[in-house]
PDB file of C-alpha atoms in Angstrom:
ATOM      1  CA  UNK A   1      18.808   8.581  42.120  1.00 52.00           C
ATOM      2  CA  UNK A   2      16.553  10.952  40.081  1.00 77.00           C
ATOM      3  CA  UNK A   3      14.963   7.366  38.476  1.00 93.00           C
ATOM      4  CA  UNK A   4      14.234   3.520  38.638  1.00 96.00           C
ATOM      5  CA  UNK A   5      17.734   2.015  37.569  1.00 96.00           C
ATOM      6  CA  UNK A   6      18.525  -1.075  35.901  1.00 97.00           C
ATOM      7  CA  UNK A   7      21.288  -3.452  34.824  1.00 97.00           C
ATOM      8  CA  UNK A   8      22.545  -4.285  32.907  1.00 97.00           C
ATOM      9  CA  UNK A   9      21.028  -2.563  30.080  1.00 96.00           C
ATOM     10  CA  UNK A  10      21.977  -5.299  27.774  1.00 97.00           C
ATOM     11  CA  UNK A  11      23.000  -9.330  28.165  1.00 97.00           C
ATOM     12  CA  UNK A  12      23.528 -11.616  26.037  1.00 98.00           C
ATOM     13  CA  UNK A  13      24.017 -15.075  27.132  1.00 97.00           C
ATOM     14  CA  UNK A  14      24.298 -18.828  25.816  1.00 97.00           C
ATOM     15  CA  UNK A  15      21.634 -21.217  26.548  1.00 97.00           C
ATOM     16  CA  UNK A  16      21.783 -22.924  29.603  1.00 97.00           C
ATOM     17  CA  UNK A  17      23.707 -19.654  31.450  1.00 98.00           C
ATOM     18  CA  UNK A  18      22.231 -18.345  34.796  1.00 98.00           C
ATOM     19  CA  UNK A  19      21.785 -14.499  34.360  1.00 98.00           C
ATOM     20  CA  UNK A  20      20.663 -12.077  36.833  1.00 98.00           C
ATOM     21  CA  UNK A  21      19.034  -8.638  36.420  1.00 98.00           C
ATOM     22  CA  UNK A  22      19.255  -5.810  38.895  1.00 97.00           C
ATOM     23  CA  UNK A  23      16.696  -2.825  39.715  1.00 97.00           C
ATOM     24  CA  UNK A  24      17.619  -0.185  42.041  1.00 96.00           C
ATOM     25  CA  UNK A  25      14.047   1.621  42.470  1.00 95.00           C
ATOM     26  CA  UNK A  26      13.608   5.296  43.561  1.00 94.00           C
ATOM     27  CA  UNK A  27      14.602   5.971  47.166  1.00 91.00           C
ATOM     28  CA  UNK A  28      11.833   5.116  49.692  1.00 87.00           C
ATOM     29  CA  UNK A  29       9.570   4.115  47.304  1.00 89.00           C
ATOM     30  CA  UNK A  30       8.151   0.578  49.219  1.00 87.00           C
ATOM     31  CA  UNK A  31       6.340  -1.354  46.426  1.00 89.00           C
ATOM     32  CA  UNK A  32       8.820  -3.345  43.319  1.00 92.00           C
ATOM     33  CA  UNK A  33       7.446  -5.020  40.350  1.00 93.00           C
ATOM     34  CA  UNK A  34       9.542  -7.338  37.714  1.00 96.00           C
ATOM     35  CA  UNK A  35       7.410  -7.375  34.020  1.00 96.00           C
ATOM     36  CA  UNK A  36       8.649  -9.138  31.210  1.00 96.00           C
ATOM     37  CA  UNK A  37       7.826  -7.634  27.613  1.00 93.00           C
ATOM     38  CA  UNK A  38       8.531  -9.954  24.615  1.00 89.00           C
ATOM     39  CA  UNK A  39       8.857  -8.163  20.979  1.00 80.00           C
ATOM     40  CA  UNK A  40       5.705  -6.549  20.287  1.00 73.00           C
ATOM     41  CA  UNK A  41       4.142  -8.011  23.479  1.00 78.00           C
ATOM     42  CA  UNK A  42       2.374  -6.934  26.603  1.00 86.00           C
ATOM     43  CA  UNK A  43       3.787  -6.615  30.098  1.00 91.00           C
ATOM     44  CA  UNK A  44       3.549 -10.161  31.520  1.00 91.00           C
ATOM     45  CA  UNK A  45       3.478  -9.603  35.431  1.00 91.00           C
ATOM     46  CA  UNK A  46       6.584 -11.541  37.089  1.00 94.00           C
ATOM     47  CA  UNK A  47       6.815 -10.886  40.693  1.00 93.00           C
ATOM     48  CA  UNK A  48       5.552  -7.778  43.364  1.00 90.00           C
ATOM     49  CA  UNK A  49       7.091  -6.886  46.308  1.00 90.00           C
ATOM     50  CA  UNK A  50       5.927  -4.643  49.119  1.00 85.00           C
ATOM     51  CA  UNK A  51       7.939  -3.588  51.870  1.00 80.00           C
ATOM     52  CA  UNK A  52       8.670  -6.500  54.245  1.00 78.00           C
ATOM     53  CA  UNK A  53       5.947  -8.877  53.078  1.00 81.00           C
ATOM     54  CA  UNK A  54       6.281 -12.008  51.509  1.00 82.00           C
ATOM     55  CA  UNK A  55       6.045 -11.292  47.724  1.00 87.00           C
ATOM     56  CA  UNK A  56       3.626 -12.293  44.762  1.00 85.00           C
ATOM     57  CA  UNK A  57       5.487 -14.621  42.836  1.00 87.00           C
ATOM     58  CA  UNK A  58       2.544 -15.739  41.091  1.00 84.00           C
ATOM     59  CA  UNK A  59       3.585 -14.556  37.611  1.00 89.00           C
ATOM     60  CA  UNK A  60       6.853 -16.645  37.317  1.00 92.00           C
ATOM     61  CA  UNK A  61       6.928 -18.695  34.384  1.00 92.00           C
ATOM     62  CA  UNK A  62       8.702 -21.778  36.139  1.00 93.00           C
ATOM     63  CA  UNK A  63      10.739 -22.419  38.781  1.00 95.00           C
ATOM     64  CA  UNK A  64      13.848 -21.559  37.188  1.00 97.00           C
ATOM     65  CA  UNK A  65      12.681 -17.658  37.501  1.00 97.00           C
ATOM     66  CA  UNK A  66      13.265 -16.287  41.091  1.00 96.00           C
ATOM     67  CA  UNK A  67      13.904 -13.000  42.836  1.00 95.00           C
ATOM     68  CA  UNK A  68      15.072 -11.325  45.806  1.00 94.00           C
ATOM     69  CA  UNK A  69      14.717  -7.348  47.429  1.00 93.00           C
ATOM     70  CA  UNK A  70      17.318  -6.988  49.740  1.00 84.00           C
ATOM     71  CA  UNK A  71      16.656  -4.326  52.863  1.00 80.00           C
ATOM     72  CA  UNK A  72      13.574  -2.979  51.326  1.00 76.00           C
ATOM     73  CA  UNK A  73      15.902  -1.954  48.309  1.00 89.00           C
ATOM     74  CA  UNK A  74      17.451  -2.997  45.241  1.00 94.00           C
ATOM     75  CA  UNK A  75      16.213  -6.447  43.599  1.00 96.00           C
ATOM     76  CA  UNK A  76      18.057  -8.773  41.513  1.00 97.00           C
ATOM     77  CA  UNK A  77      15.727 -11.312  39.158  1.00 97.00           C
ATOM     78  CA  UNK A  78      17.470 -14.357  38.904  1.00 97.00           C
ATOM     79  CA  UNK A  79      17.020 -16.952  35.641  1.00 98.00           C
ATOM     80  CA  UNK A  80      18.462 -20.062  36.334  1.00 98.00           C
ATOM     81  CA  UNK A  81      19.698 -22.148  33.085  1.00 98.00           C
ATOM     82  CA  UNK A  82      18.562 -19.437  30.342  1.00 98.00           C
ATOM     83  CA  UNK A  83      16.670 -20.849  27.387  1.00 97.00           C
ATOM     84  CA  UNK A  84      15.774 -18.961  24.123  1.00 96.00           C
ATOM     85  CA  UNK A  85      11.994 -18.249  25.220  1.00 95.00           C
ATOM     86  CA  UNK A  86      13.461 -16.422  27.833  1.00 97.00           C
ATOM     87  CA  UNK A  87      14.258 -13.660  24.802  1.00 97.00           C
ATOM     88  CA  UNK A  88      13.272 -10.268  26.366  1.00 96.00           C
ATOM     89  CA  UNK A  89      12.664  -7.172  28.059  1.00 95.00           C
ATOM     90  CA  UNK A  90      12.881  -7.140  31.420  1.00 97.00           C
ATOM     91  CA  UNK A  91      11.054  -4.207  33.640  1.00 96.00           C
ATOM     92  CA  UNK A  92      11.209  -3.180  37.064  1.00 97.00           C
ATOM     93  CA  UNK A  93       8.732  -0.355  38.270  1.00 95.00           C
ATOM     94  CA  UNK A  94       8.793   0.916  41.725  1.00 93.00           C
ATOM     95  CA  UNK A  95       5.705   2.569  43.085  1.00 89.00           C
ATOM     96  CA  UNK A  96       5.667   5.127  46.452  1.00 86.00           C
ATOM     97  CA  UNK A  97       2.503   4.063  47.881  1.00 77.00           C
ATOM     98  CA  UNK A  98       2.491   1.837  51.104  1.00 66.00           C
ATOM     99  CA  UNK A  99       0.904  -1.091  51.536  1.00 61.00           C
ATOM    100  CA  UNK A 100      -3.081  -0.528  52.218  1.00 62.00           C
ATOM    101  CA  UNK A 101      -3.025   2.750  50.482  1.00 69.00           C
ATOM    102  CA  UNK A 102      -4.228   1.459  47.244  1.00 69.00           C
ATOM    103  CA  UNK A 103      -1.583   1.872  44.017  1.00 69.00           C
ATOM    104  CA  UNK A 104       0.641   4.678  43.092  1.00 77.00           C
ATOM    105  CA  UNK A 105       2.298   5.420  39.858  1.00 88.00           C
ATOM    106  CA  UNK A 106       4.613   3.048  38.374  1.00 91.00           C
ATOM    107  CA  UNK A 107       7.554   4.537  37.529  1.00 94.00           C
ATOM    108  CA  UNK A 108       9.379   2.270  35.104  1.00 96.00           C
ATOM    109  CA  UNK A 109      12.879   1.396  34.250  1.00 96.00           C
ATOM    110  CA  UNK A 110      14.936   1.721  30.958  1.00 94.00           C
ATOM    111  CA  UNK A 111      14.336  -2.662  31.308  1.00 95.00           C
ATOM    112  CA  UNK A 112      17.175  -5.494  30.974  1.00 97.00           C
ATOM    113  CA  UNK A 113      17.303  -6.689  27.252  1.00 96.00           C
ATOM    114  CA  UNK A 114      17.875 -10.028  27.534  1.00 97.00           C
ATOM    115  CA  UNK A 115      19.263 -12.445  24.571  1.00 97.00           C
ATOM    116  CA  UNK A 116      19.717 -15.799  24.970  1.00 97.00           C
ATOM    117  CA  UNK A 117      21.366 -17.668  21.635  1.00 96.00           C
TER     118      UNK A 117
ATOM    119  CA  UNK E   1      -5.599 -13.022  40.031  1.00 67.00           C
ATOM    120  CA  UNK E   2      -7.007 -10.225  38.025  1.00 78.00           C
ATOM    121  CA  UNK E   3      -7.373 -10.961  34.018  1.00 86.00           C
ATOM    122  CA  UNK E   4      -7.616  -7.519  31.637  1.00 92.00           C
ATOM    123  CA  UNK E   5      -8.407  -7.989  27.856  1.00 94.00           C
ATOM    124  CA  UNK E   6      -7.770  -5.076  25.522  1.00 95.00           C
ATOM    125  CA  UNK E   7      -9.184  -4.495  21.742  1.00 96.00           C
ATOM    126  CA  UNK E   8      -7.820  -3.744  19.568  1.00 96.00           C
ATOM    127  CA  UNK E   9      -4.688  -5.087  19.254  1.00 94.00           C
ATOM    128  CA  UNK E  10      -3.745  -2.443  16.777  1.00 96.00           C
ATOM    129  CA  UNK E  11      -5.320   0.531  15.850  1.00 97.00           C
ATOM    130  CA  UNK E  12      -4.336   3.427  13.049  1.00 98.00           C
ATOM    131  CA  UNK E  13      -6.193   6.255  12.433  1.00 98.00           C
ATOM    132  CA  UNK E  14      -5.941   9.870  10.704  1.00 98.00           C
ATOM    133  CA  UNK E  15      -4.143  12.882  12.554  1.00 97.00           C
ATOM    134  CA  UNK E  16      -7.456  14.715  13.731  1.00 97.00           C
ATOM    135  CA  UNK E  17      -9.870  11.653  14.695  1.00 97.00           C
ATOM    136  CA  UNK E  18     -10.462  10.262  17.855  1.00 98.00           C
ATOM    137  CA  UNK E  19      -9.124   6.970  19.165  1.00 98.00           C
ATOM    138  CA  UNK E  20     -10.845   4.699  21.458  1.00 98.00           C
ATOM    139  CA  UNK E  21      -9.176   1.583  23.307  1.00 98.00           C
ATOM    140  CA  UNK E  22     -11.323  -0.718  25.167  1.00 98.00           C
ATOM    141  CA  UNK E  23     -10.242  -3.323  28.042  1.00 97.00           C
ATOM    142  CA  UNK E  24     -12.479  -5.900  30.305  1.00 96.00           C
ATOM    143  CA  UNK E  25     -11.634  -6.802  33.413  1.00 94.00           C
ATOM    144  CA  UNK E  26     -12.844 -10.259  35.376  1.00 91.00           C
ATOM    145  CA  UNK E  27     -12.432  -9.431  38.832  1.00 89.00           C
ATOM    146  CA  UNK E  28     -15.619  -6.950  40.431  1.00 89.00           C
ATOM    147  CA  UNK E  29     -13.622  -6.119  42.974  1.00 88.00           C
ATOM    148  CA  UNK E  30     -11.451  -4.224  40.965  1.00 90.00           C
ATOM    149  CA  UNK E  31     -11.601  -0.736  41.719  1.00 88.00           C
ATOM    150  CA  UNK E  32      -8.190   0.973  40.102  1.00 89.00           C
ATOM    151  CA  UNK E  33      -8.152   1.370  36.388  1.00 93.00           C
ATOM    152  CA  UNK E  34      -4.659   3.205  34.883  1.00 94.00           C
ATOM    153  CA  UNK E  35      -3.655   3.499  31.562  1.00 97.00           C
ATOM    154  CA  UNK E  36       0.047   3.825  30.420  1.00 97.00           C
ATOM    155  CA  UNK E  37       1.803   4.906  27.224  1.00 97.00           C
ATOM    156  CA  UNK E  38       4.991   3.577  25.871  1.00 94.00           C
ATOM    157  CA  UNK E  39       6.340   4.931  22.971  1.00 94.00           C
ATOM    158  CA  UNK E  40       8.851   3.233  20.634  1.00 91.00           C
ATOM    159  CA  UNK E  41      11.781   2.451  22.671  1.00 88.00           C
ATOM    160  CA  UNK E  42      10.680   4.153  25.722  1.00 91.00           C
ATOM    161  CA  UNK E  43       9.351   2.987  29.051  1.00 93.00           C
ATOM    162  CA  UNK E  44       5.766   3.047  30.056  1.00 94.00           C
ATOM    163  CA  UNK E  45       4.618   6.101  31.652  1.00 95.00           C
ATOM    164  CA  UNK E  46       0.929   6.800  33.216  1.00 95.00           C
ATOM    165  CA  UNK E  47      -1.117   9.421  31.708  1.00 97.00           C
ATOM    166  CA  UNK E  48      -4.384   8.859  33.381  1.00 96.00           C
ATOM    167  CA  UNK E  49      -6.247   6.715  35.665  1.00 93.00           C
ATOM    168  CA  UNK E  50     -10.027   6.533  37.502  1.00 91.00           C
ATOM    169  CA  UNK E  51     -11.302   4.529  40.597  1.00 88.00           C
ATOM    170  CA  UNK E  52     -14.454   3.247  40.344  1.00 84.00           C
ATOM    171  CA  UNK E  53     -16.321   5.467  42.567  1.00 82.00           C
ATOM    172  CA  UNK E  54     -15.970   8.007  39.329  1.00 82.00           C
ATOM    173  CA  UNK E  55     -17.734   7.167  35.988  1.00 90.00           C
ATOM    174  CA  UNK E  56     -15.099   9.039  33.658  1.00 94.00           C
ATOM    175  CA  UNK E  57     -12.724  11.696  33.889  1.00 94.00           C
ATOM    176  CA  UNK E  58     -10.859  13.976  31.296  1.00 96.00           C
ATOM    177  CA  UNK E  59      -7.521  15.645  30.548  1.00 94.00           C
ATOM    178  CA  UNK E  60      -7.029  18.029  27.697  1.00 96.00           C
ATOM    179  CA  UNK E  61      -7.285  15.361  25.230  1.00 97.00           C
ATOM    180  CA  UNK E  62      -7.729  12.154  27.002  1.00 98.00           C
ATOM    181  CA  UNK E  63     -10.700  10.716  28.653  1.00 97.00           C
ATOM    182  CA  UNK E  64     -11.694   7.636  30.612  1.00 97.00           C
ATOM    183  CA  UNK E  65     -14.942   5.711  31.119  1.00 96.00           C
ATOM    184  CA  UNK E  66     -15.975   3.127  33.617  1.00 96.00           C
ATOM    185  CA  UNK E  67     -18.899   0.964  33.450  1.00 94.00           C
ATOM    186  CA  UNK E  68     -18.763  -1.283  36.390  1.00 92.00           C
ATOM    187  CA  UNK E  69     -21.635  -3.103  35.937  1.00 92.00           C
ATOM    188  CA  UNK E  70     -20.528  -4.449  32.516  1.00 93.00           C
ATOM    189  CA  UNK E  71     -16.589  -4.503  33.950  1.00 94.00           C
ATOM    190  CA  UNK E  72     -15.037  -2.126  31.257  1.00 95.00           C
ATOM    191  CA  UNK E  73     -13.341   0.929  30.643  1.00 97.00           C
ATOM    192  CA  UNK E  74     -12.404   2.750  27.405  1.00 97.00           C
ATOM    193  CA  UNK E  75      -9.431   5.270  26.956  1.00 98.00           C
ATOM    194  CA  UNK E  76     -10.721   7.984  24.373  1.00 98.00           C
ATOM    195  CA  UNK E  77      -8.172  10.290  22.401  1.00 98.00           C
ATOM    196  CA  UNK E  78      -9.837  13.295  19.954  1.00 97.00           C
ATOM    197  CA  UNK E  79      -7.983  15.314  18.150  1.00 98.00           C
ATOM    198  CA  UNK E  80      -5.303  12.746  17.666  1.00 98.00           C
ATOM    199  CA  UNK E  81      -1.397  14.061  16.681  1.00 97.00           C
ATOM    200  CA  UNK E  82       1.315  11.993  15.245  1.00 96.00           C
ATOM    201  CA  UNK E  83       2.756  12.161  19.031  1.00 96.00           C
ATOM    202  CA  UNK E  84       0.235   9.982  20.381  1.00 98.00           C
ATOM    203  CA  UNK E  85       1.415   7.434  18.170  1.00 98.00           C
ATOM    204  CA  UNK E  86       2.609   4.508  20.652  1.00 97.00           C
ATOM    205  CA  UNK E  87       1.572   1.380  22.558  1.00 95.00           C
ATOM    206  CA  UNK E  88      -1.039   1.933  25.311  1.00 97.00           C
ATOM    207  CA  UNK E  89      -1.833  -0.315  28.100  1.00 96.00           C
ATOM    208  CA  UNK E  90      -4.728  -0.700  30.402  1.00 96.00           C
ATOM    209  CA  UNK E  91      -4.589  -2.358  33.901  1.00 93.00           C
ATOM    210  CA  UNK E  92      -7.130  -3.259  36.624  1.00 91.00           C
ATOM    211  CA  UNK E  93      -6.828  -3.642  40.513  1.00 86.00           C
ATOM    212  CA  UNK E  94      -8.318  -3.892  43.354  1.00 78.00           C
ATOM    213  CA  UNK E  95      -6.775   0.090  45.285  1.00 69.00           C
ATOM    214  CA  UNK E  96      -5.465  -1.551  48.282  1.00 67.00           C
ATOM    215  CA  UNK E  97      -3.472  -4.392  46.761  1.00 69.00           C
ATOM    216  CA  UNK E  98      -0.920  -2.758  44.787  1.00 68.00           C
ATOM    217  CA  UNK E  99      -1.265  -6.097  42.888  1.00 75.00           C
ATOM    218  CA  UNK E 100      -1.056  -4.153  38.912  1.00 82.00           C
ATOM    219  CA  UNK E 101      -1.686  -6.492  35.908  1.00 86.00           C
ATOM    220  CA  UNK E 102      -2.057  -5.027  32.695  1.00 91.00           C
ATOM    221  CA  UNK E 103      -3.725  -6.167  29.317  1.00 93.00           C
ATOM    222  CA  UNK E 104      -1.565  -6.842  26.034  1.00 92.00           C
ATOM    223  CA  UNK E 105      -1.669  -3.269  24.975  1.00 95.00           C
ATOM    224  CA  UNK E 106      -2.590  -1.363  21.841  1.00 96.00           C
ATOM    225  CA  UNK E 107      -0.143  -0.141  19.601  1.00 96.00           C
ATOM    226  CA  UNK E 108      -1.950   3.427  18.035  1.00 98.00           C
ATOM    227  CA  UNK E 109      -0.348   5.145  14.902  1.00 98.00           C
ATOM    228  CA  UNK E 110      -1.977   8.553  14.046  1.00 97.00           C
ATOM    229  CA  UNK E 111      -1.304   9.269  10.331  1.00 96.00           C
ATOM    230  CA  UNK E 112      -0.150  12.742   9.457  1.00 91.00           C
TER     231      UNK E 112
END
């Protein structure tokens, strides 16, 4: 595809729901990040991947937030029993640059907003 | 992990002036230092960056500084235009860790 793609572009679920989010980053591009952006906030850091090594996780908020890349690929962020904090934007960003070769661009999705009543 | 702090928070000025965001960063071994722009309902898009073996660096409009020893860097705007009217980030790293963390952003409106 011509960009990072997300879905769904909109959700909104009941507390308590499990909802997952999916990013389909730009074709051979190796490293994923998840960033959540409340109203008027910053990017909060969620989760990195980079090819086929075990990912950064360290920016969960609780255990209740997890993800997955499957084949070097598309992600899906998982949140387990939604509450209303969980309110947001959700943004993937895929970047070309292998591991070792310092950073690339992020190229950003459209984001997951996510509504939780 | 890396922590970036950016001032201000928000920031208006007059379509003409310059603009100047500034961001600290805690970890020395940073060496990566992008800034990103996201307009109102857009996604965040680079529109410069500088490694620390560089002190500053320009385009057109925009500028970036470095000052490693005091572990900042300032994004610098003249001749602002209503256009560059949005929220800009700042983020540190250290090049070969892809790890990207980014401060809470300034939101910049340039009055016509």
């Amino acid at each position: 595809g011509a960009g990072v793609s997300q879905s769904p572009s909109n959700k909104v679920t009941e507390k308590g729901k499990d909802v997952e989010l999916r990013c389909d980053p730009i074709s051979g591009h190796t490293a994923l990040y998840w960033y959540r952006q409340s109203l008027g906030q910053g990017l909060e850091f969620l989760i990195y991947f980079q090819g086929n090594s075990a990912p950064d996780k360290s920016g969960l908020p609780s255990d209740r937030f997890s993800a997955e890349r499957t084949g070097g690929s598309v992600s899906t962020l998982t949140i387990q029993r939604t509450q209303q904090e969980d309110s947001a934007v959700y943004l993937c960003a895929s970047s070309p640059t292998p591991l070792g070769q310092g950073p690339g661009e992020l190229f950003f999705g459209e984001g997951s907003r996510l509504t939780v009543l | 992990g890396e922590n970036v702090e950016q001032h201000p928070s928000t920031l208006s000025v007059q379509e003409g002036d310059s603009a100047v965001i500034k961001c600290t960063y805690s970890d020395s071994a940073s060496n990566y230092f992008p800034w990103y722009k996201q307009e109102l309902g857009k996604r965040p898009q680079l529109i410069i960056d500088i490694r620390s073996n560089v002190g500053e660096k320009k385009d057109q409009r925009i500028a970036v500084t470095l000052n490693k020893t005091a572990k900042h860097f300032s994004l610098h705007i003249t001749e602002t235009q209503p256009e560059d009217s949005a929220v800009y980030f700042c983020a540190a790293t250290v090049y070969n860790n892809n790890d990207m963390r980014f401060g809470a952003g300034t939101r910049l409106t340039v009055k016509p």
